[in-house]
Amino acid sequence: MRNEMTIEFLSVSENESLARVAVASFVSQINPTMEELTDIKTVVSEAVTNAIIHGYQEKVDQKVRLMCSIDGGEIEITIQDEGEGIEDVEMAREPLYTSKPEWERSGMGFTIMENFMDHVEITSGPGEGTTIHMKKQLTSTKALCN
Ligand SMILES: Nc1ncnc2c1ncn2[C@@H]1O[C@H](COP(=O)(O)OP(=O)(O)OP(=O)(O)O)[C@@H](O)[C@H]1O
Ligand SMILES: [Mg+2]
């Protein structure tokens, strides 16, 4: 089974839960386990929060785009902002690296994404916005689809 969706929403923190719930609801079509669902919701939250607080520096009138597709047992999630972008992606990926220690961020968002997903790709540059593309093969549906 293949299916996909795109939603776009303003960069207000209230939409973090919208994004999480939308993806969870969409993905539930392929019967993920509770653990897989929790992991997916967590990575969506991390990426959307990053777009809002880092990409857009908490400007509330910008757009965040979320795309999600399922194909067999594989899920792909793309989260895109047109904000500040990241100067050094390798450094940003390092565990505990944060550009906002004064905001009590822990620098673990990308590490969580990498741990919970099979594949995390970051496309970003200063002034070019940021696109996070993530993939995961759900074990629960592997047997059914392969
Ligand atoms: N969408 C984005 N736009 C611009 N910069 C980003 C974006 N996402 C991440 N970054 C940069 O990468 C750094 C690391 O991100 P990461 O999510 O790992 O940590 P954090 O957001 O600082 O802390 P935490 O996620 O633990 O609250 C951020 O501090 C920020 O500098
Ligand atoms: Mg983060």
Coordinates of N, CA, C and O and ligand atoms in Angstrom, one line a residue:
M1 N 0.8 -1.2 0.0 CA 0.0 0.0 0.0 C 0.9 1.3 0.0 O 1.8 1.4 0.8
R2 N 0.5 2.2 -0.9 CA 1.3 3.5 -0.9 C 0.3 4.6 -0.6 O -0.8 4.6 -1.1
N3 N 0.7 5.6 0.2 CA -0.1 6.7 0.5 C 0.8 7.9 0.8 O 1.9 7.6 1.3
E4 N 0.3 9.1 0.6 CA 1.2 10.2 1.0 C 0.3 11.4 1.4 O -0.9 11.5 1.0
M5 N 0.9 12.3 2.2 CA 0.1 13.5 2.6 C 1.1 14.7 2.8 O 2.3 14.5 3.0
T6 N 0.6 15.9 2.6 CA 1.4 17.1 2.9 C 0.6 18.0 3.7 O -0.6 18.2 3.3
I7 N 1.1 18.6 4.7 CA 0.4 19.6 5.4 C 1.4 20.8 5.6 O 2.6 20.6 5.8
E8 N 0.8 22.0 5.7 CA 1.6 23.2 5.9 C 0.9 24.0 7.0 O -0.3 24.1 7.0
F9 N 1.7 24.5 7.9 CA 1.1 25.2 9.0 C 2.0 26.3 9.5 O 3.2 26.3 9.1
L10 N 1.5 27.3 10.2 CA 2.3 28.4 10.7 C 3.2 28.0 11.8 O 3.0 27.0 12.5
S11 N 4.3 28.7 11.9 CA 5.3 28.4 12.9 C 5.0 28.8 14.3 O 5.8 29.5 15.0
V12 N 3.9 28.3 14.8 CA 3.5 28.6 16.2 C 3.6 27.3 16.9 O 3.4 26.2 16.4
S13 N 4.1 27.3 18.2 CA 4.4 26.1 18.9 C 3.2 25.2 19.1 O 3.3 24.0 19.2
E14 N 2.0 25.8 19.1 CA 0.7 25.0 19.2 C 0.7 23.9 18.1 O 0.1 22.9 18.3
N15 N 1.3 24.2 17.0 CA 1.2 23.3 15.8 C 2.2 22.1 16.0 O 2.1 21.1 15.2
E16 N 3.0 22.1 17.0 CA 3.9 20.9 17.2 C 3.0 19.7 17.5 O 3.2 18.6 17.0
S17 N 2.0 19.9 18.3 CA 1.1 18.7 18.6 C 0.2 18.4 17.4 O -0.1 17.2 17.2
L18 N -0.2 19.3 16.6 CA -0.9 19.0 15.4 C -0.1 18.1 14.5 O -0.6 17.1 14.0
A19 N 1.2 18.5 14.3 CA 2.1 17.7 13.4 C 2.2 16.3 13.9 O 2.1 15.3 13.2
R20 N 2.4 16.2 15.2 CA 2.6 14.8 15.9 C 1.4 14.0 15.7 O 1.4 12.8 15.3
V21 N 0.2 14.6 15.9 CA -1.0 13.8 15.8 C -1.4 13.5 14.4 O -1.8 12.3 14.1
A22 N -1.1 14.4 13.5 CA -1.4 14.1 12.0 C -0.6 13.0 11.5 O -1.1 12.1 10.9
V23 N 0.7 13.0 11.9 CA 1.6 11.9 11.4 C 1.2 10.6 12.0 O 1.1 9.5 11.4
A24 N 0.9 10.6 13.3 CA 0.5 9.4 14.0 C -0.8 8.8 13.4 O -0.9 7.6 13.2
S25 N -1.7 9.6 13.1 CA -3.0 9.2 12.5 C -2.7 8.6 11.1 O -3.3 7.5 10.8
F26 N -1.9 9.3 10.4 CA -1.6 8.8 9.0 C -0.9 7.5 9.0 O -1.3 6.6 8.3
V27 N 0.1 7.4 9.9 CA 0.9 6.1 9.9 C 0.1 4.9 10.5 O 0.5 3.8 10.2
S28 N -0.9 5.2 11.3 CA -1.6 4.1 11.9 C -2.3 3.2 10.8 O -2.7 2.1 11.1
Q29 N -2.4 3.7 9.6 CA -2.9 2.9 8.5 C -2.1 1.6 8.3 O -2.6 0.6 7.7
I30 N -0.8 1.6 8.7 CA 0.0 0.4 8.4 C 0.3 -0.3 9.8 O 1.3 -1.0 9.8
N31 N -0.5 0.0 10.7 CA -0.4 -0.8 12.0 C 0.9 -0.8 12.7 O 1.5 -1.9 12.9
P32 N 1.5 0.4 13.0 CA 2.8 0.4 13.7 C 2.5 -0.1 15.2 O 1.4 -0.1 15.6
T33 N 3.6 -0.6 15.8 CA 3.5 -0.9 17.2 C 3.4 0.4 18.0 O 3.8 1.5 17.5
M34 N 3.0 0.3 19.3 CA 3.0 1.5 20.1 C 4.3 2.1 20.2 O 4.4 3.4 20.2
E35 N 5.3 1.3 20.3 CA 6.7 1.9 20.4 C 7.1 2.6 19.1 O 7.7 3.7 19.2
E36 N 6.8 2.0 18.0 CA 7.1 2.7 16.7 C 6.4 4.0 16.6 O 6.9 5.0 16.2
L37 N 5.1 4.0 17.0 CA 4.3 5.2 16.9 C 4.9 6.3 17.9 O 5.0 7.5 17.5
T38 N 5.3 5.9 19.0 CA 5.8 6.9 20.0 C 7.1 7.5 19.4 O 7.4 8.7 19.5
D39 N 8.0 6.6 18.8 CA 9.2 7.1 18.2 C 8.9 8.1 17.1 O 9.6 9.1 17.0
I40 N 8.0 7.7 16.3 CA 7.7 8.6 15.1 C 7.1 10.0 15.6 O 7.5 11.0 15.1
K41 N 6.3 9.9 16.6 CA 5.8 11.2 17.1 C 6.9 12.0 17.7 O 6.9 13.3 17.6
T42 N 7.8 11.4 18.4 CA 8.9 12.1 19.0 C 9.8 12.8 18.0 O 10.1 14.0 18.1
V43 N 10.1 12.1 16.9 CA 11.0 12.7 15.9 C 10.3 13.8 15.2 O 10.9 14.8 14.8
V44 N 9.0 13.7 15.0 CA 8.3 14.8 14.3 C 8.3 16.0 15.2 O 8.6 17.1 14.8
S45 N 8.1 15.8 16.5 CA 8.1 16.9 17.5 C 9.5 17.6 17.4 O 9.6 18.8 17.4
E46 N 10.5 16.8 17.5 CA 11.9 17.4 17.5 C 12.1 18.2 16.3 O 12.7 19.3 16.4
A47 N 11.8 17.7 15.1 CA 12.1 18.4 13.9 C 11.2 19.7 13.7 O 11.7 20.7 13.3
V48 N 9.9 19.6 14.1 CA 9.1 20.8 14.0 C 9.5 21.8 15.0 O 9.5 23.0 14.7
T49 N 9.8 21.4 16.2 CA 10.3 22.3 17.2 C 11.6 23.1 16.7 O 11.7 24.3 16.8
N50 N 12.5 22.3 16.1 CA 13.7 22.9 15.6 C 13.4 24.0 14.5 O 14.0 25.0 14.5
A51 N 12.4 23.6 13.6 CA 12.1 24.6 12.6 C 11.5 25.9 13.2 O 11.9 27.0 12.7
I52 N 10.7 25.7 14.2 CA 10.1 26.9 14.8 C 11.1 27.7 15.6 O 11.2 29.0 15.5
I53 N 11.9 27.1 16.5 CA 12.7 27.9 17.4 C 14.1 28.2 16.8 O 14.6 29.3 17.1
H54 N 14.6 27.3 16.0 CA 15.9 27.7 15.4 C 15.7 28.3 14.0 O 16.3 29.3 13.7
G55 N 15.0 27.6 13.1 CA 14.8 28.0 11.8 C 14.2 29.4 11.7 O 14.7 30.4 11.1
Y56 N 13.1 29.6 12.4 CA 12.3 30.8 12.4 C 12.5 31.7 13.6 O 11.9 32.8 13.7
Q57 N 13.4 31.3 14.6 CA 13.7 32.1 15.7 C 12.4 32.6 16.4 O 12.3 33.7 16.8
E58 N 11.4 31.7 16.4 CA 10.1 32.0 17.1 C 9.3 33.0 16.4 O 8.3 33.6 17.0
K59 N 9.6 33.4 15.1 CA 8.7 34.2 14.4 C 7.4 33.3 14.1 O 7.5 32.2 13.7
V60 N 6.3 33.9 14.3 CA 5.0 33.1 14.3 C 4.2 33.1 13.0 O 3.2 32.6 12.9
D61 N 4.8 33.8 12.0 CA 4.0 34.0 10.8 C 4.7 33.3 9.6 O 4.4 33.6 8.4
Q62 N 5.5 32.3 9.9 CA 6.2 31.6 8.8 C 5.6 30.2 8.6 O 4.8 29.8 9.4
K63 N 6.0 29.6 7.5 CA 5.4 28.3 7.2 C 6.3 27.1 7.4 O 7.5 27.2 7.0
V64 N 5.8 26.1 8.0 CA 6.5 24.8 8.1 C 5.7 23.8 7.3 O 4.5 23.7 7.3
R65 N 6.5 23.0 6.5 CA 5.8 22.0 5.6 C 6.2 20.6 6.1 O 7.4 20.3 6.4
L66 N 5.2 19.8 6.2 CA 5.4 18.4 6.6 C 4.9 17.4 5.6 O 3.7 17.5 5.2
M67 N 5.7 16.6 5.1 CA 5.3 15.6 4.1 C 5.5 14.2 4.7 O 6.5 14.0 5.4
C68 N 4.6 13.3 4.5 CA 4.7 12.0 5.0 C 4.2 11.0 4.0 O 3.2 11.2 3.3
S69 N 5.0 9.9 3.8 CA 4.5 8.9 2.9 C 4.7 7.5 3.5 O 5.7 7.3 4.3
I70 N 3.9 6.6 3.1 CA 4.0 5.2 3.5 C 4.0 4.4 2.2 O 3.3 4.6 1.3
D71 N 5.0 3.4 2.2 CA 5.0 2.5 1.0 C 5.4 1.2 1.5 O 6.5 0.9 2.0
G72 N 4.5 0.2 1.5 CA 4.7 -1.0 2.1 C 4.9 -0.7 3.6 O 4.1 0.0 4.2
G73 N 5.9 -1.2 4.2 CA 6.1 -1.0 5.6 C 7.1 0.2 5.9 O 7.6 0.3 7.0
E74 N 7.4 0.9 4.8 CA 8.4 2.0 5.0 C 7.7 3.4 5.1 O 6.8 3.7 4.4
I75 N 8.2 4.1 6.1 CA 7.6 5.5 6.3 C 8.7 6.5 6.0 O 9.9 6.3 6.4
E76 N 8.3 7.5 5.3 CA 9.3 8.6 5.0 C 8.6 9.9 5.5 O 7.5 10.2 5.2
I77 N 9.4 10.7 6.2 CA 8.9 12.0 6.7 C 9.9 13.1 6.3 O 11.1 13.0 6.5
T78 N 9.3 14.2 5.8 CA 10.1 15.3 5.4 C 9.6 16.6 6.1 O 8.4 16.8 6.1
I79 N 10.4 17.3 6.8 CA 10.0 18.5 7.5 C 10.9 19.7 7.0 O 12.1 19.6 7.0
Q80 N 10.2 20.7 6.5 CA 10.9 21.7 5.8 C 10.6 23.1 6.3 O 9.4 23.4 6.6
D81 N 11.6 23.9 6.5 CA 11.4 25.3 6.8 C 12.2 26.2 5.9 O 13.2 25.7 5.3
E82 N 11.8 27.4 5.8 CA 12.6 28.4 4.9 C 13.2 29.4 5.8 O 13.3 30.6 5.5
G83 N 13.7 29.0 6.9 CA 14.3 29.9 7.9 C 15.8 30.1 7.7 O 16.3 30.0 6.6
E84 N 16.5 30.3 8.8 CA 17.9 30.7 8.9 C 18.9 29.7 8.2 O 19.9 30.1 7.7
G85 N 18.5 28.4 8.4 CA 19.4 27.4 7.9 C 20.6 27.1 8.9 O 20.7 27.8 9.9
I86 N 21.3 26.1 8.6 CA 22.4 25.7 9.5 C 23.7 25.8 8.8 O 23.9 25.4 7.7
E87 N 24.7 26.5 9.5 CA 26.0 26.8 8.9 C 26.8 25.5 8.8 O 27.4 25.2 7.8
D88 N 26.9 24.8 9.9 CA 27.7 23.6 10.0 C 26.8 22.4 10.4 O 26.6 22.2 11.6
V89 N 26.4 21.6 9.4 CA 25.4 20.5 9.7 C 26.1 19.4 10.5 O 25.5 18.9 11.4
E90 N 27.4 19.1 10.2 CA 28.1 18.1 10.9 C 28.1 18.4 12.4 O 27.9 17.6 13.3
M91 N 28.4 19.7 12.7 CA 28.5 20.1 14.1 C 27.1 20.0 14.8 O 26.9 19.6 15.9
A92 N 26.1 20.5 14.0 CA 24.7 20.5 14.6 C 24.2 19.1 14.9 O 23.5 18.9 15.8
R93 N 24.7 18.1 14.2 CA 24.3 16.7 14.4 C 25.0 16.1 15.7 O 24.5 15.1 16.2
E94 N 26.1 16.7 16.1 CA 26.8 16.1 17.3 C 25.9 16.1 18.5 O 25.2 17.1 18.8
P95 N 25.9 15.0 19.2 CA 25.1 14.9 20.5 C 25.6 16.1 21.4 O 26.8 16.4 21.5
L96 N 24.6 16.7 22.1 CA 24.8 17.7 23.0 C 25.2 19.1 22.4 O 25.4 20.1 23.1
Y97 N 25.3 19.2 21.1 CA 25.6 20.5 20.5 C 24.3 21.3 20.4 O 23.3 20.8 19.8
T98 N 24.3 22.4 21.0 CA 23.1 23.3 20.8 C 23.6 24.8 20.6 O 24.6 25.2 21.2
S99 N 23.0 25.5 19.8 CA 23.3 26.9 19.6 C 22.6 27.8 20.6 O 22.8 29.0 20.7
K100 N 21.7 27.2 21.4 CA 20.9 27.9 22.4 C 21.0 27.4 23.8 O 20.0 27.0 24.4
P101 N 22.2 27.2 24.3 CA 22.3 26.7 25.7 C 21.5 27.6 26.7 O 21.0 27.1 27.7
E102 N 21.5 28.9 26.4 CA 20.8 29.8 27.3 C 19.3 29.6 27.3 O 18.6 30.1 28.2
W103 N 18.8 28.9 26.3 CA 17.3 28.5 26.3 C 17.0 27.2 26.9 O 16.0 26.6 26.8
E104 N 18.1 26.6 27.6 CA 18.0 25.3 28.2 C 17.6 24.2 27.2 O 16.9 23.3 27.5
R105 N 18.1 24.3 25.9 CA 18.0 23.2 25.0 C 19.1 22.3 25.3 O 20.2 22.7 25.8
S106 N 18.9 21.0 25.1 CA 20.0 20.0 25.5 C 20.8 19.6 24.3 O 21.8 18.8 24.5
G107 N 20.4 19.9 23.1 CA 21.3 19.5 21.9 C 21.1 18.1 21.5 O 22.0 17.5 21.0
M108 N 19.9 17.5 21.9 CA 19.7 16.1 21.6 C 18.7 15.8 20.5 O 18.5 14.6 20.2
G109 N 18.2 16.8 19.9 CA 17.1 16.6 18.9 C 17.6 15.7 17.7 O 16.9 14.7 17.4
F110 N 18.7 16.1 17.1 CA 19.2 15.3 15.9 C 19.6 13.9 16.4 O 19.4 12.9 15.6
T111 N 20.2 13.8 17.6 CA 20.6 12.5 18.1 C 19.4 11.5 18.3 O 19.4 10.4 17.9
I112 N 18.3 12.1 18.8 CA 17.1 11.3 19.0 C 16.5 10.9 17.6 O 16.2 9.7 17.4
M113 N 16.5 11.8 16.6 CA 16.1 11.5 15.3 C 16.9 10.3 14.7 O 16.4 9.4 14.1
E114 N 18.2 10.4 14.9 CA 19.1 9.4 14.3 C 18.9 8.0 15.0 O 18.9 7.0 14.4
N115 N 18.6 8.1 16.3 CA 18.4 6.8 17.0 C 17.1 6.2 16.7 O 17.0 5.0 16.7
F116 N 16.1 7.0 16.5 CA 14.7 6.4 16.3 C 14.4 6.1 14.9 O 13.5 5.3 14.6
M117 N 15.2 6.7 13.9 CA 14.9 6.4 12.5 C 16.1 5.7 11.9 O 17.2 5.7 12.4
D118 N 15.8 5.0 10.7 CA 16.9 4.3 10.1 C 17.8 5.2 9.3 O 19.0 4.9 9.1
H119 N 17.3 6.4 8.9 CA 18.1 7.2 8.0 C 17.6 8.7 8.3 O 16.4 8.9 8.3
V120 N 18.6 9.6 8.5 CA 18.2 11.0 8.6 C 19.1 11.8 7.8 O 20.4 11.8 7.9
E121 N 18.5 12.6 6.9 CA 19.3 13.4 5.9 C 19.0 14.9 6.2 O 17.8 15.2 6.4
I122 N 20.0 15.7 6.4 CA 19.8 17.1 6.7 C 20.3 17.9 5.5 O 21.5 17.8 5.1
T123 N 19.4 18.7 4.9 CA 19.9 19.6 3.8 C 19.6 21.0 4.3 O 18.5 21.4 4.6
S124 N 20.7 21.8 4.4 CA 20.6 23.1 5.0 C 21.8 24.0 4.6 O 22.9 23.5 4.3
G125 N 21.6 25.3 4.7 CA 22.7 26.2 4.5 C 22.2 27.6 5.0 O 21.0 27.8 5.0
P126 N 23.1 28.4 5.3 CA 22.7 29.7 5.8 C 21.8 30.5 4.8 O 22.2 30.6 3.7
G127 N 20.7 30.9 5.3 CA 19.7 31.6 4.5 C 18.9 30.8 3.5 O 18.1 31.3 2.7
E128 N 19.2 29.5 3.6 CA 18.5 28.6 2.6 C 17.5 27.7 3.2 O 16.9 26.8 2.6
G129 N 17.2 27.9 4.5 CA 16.2 27.0 5.2 C 16.8 25.6 5.4 O 18.0 25.3 5.1
T130 N 16.0 24.8 6.0 CA 16.4 23.4 6.4 C 15.3 22.4 6.0 O 14.2 22.6 6.2
T131 N 15.8 21.3 5.4 CA 15.0 20.2 5.1 C 15.5 18.9 5.8 O 16.7 18.6 5.6
I132 N 14.6 18.3 6.6 CA 15.0 17.0 7.3 C 14.2 15.9 6.6 O 13.0 16.0 6.5
H133 N 14.9 14.9 6.1 CA 14.3 13.8 5.5 C 14.6 12.5 6.2 O 15.8 12.2 6.5
M134 N 13.6 11.8 6.7 CA 13.8 10.7 7.5 C 13.1 9.5 7.0 O 12.0 9.6 6.5
K135 N 13.7 8.3 7.2 CA 13.0 7.0 6.8 C 13.1 6.0 7.9 O 14.1 5.9 8.6
K136 N 12.1 5.2 7.9 CA 12.1 4.1 8.8 C 11.3 2.9 8.2 O 10.2 3.1 7.7
Q137 N 11.9 1.7 8.3 CA 11.1 0.5 8.0 C 10.5 0.0 9.3 O 11.1 -0.3 10.3
L138 N 9.2 -0.1 9.2 CA 8.5 -0.6 10.4 C 8.6 -2.1 10.5 O 8.2 -2.8 9.5
T139 N 9.0 -2.6 11.6 CA 9.2 -4.1 11.7 C 7.8 -4.8 11.7 O 7.7 -5.9 11.2
S140 N 6.9 -4.1 12.3 CA 5.6 -4.8 12.4 C 4.9 -5.1 11.1 O 4.1 -6.0 11.0
T141 N 5.3 -4.3 10.0 CA 4.6 -4.5 8.7 C 5.6 -5.2 7.7 O 5.2 -5.5 6.6
K142 N 6.8 -5.4 8.2 CA 7.8 -6.0 7.2 C 7.3 -7.4 6.7 O 7.3 -7.6 5.5
A143 N 6.9 -8.2 7.6 CA 6.5 -9.5 7.3 C 5.3 -9.5 6.3 O 5.2 -10.3 5.4
L144 N 4.4 -8.6 6.5 CA 3.2 -8.5 5.6 C 3.5 -8.0 4.2 O 2.9 -8.4 3.3
C145 N 4.6 -7.2 4.1 CA 4.8 -6.5 2.9 C 5.9 -7.0 2.0 O 6.0 -6.7 0.9
N146 N 6.8 -7.8 2.6 CA 7.9 -8.3 1.8 C 7.6 -9.7 1.3 O 6.8 -10.4 1.7
Ligands
LIG1 N1 15.5 23.8 11.4 C1 16.6 24.4 11.8 N2 17.0 25.6 11.4 C2 18.2 26.2 11.9 N3 19.0 25.6 12.7 C3 18.7 24.3 13.2 C4 17.5 23.7 12.8 N4 17.4 22.5 13.4 C5 18.5 22.4 14.2 N5 19.3 23.5 14.1 C6 20.6 23.8 14.7 O1 21.1 22.5 15.1 C7 21.4 22.5 16.5 C8 21.1 21.1 17.1 O2 19.7 20.7 17.0 P1 19.2 19.7 18.1 O3 17.7 19.5 17.8 O4 20.0 18.5 18.0 O5 19.4 20.4 19.5 P2 18.6 21.6 20.1 O6 17.4 21.9 19.3 O7 19.6 22.8 20.3 O8 18.3 21.1 21.5 P3 17.1 20.0 21.9 O9 16.5 19.5 20.6 O10 17.7 19.0 22.7 O11 16.1 20.9 22.6 C9 20.4 23.6 17.1 O12 20.9 24.1 18.3 C10 20.5 24.6 16.0 O13 21.6 25.4 16.0
MG2 MG 16.1 20.5 18.8

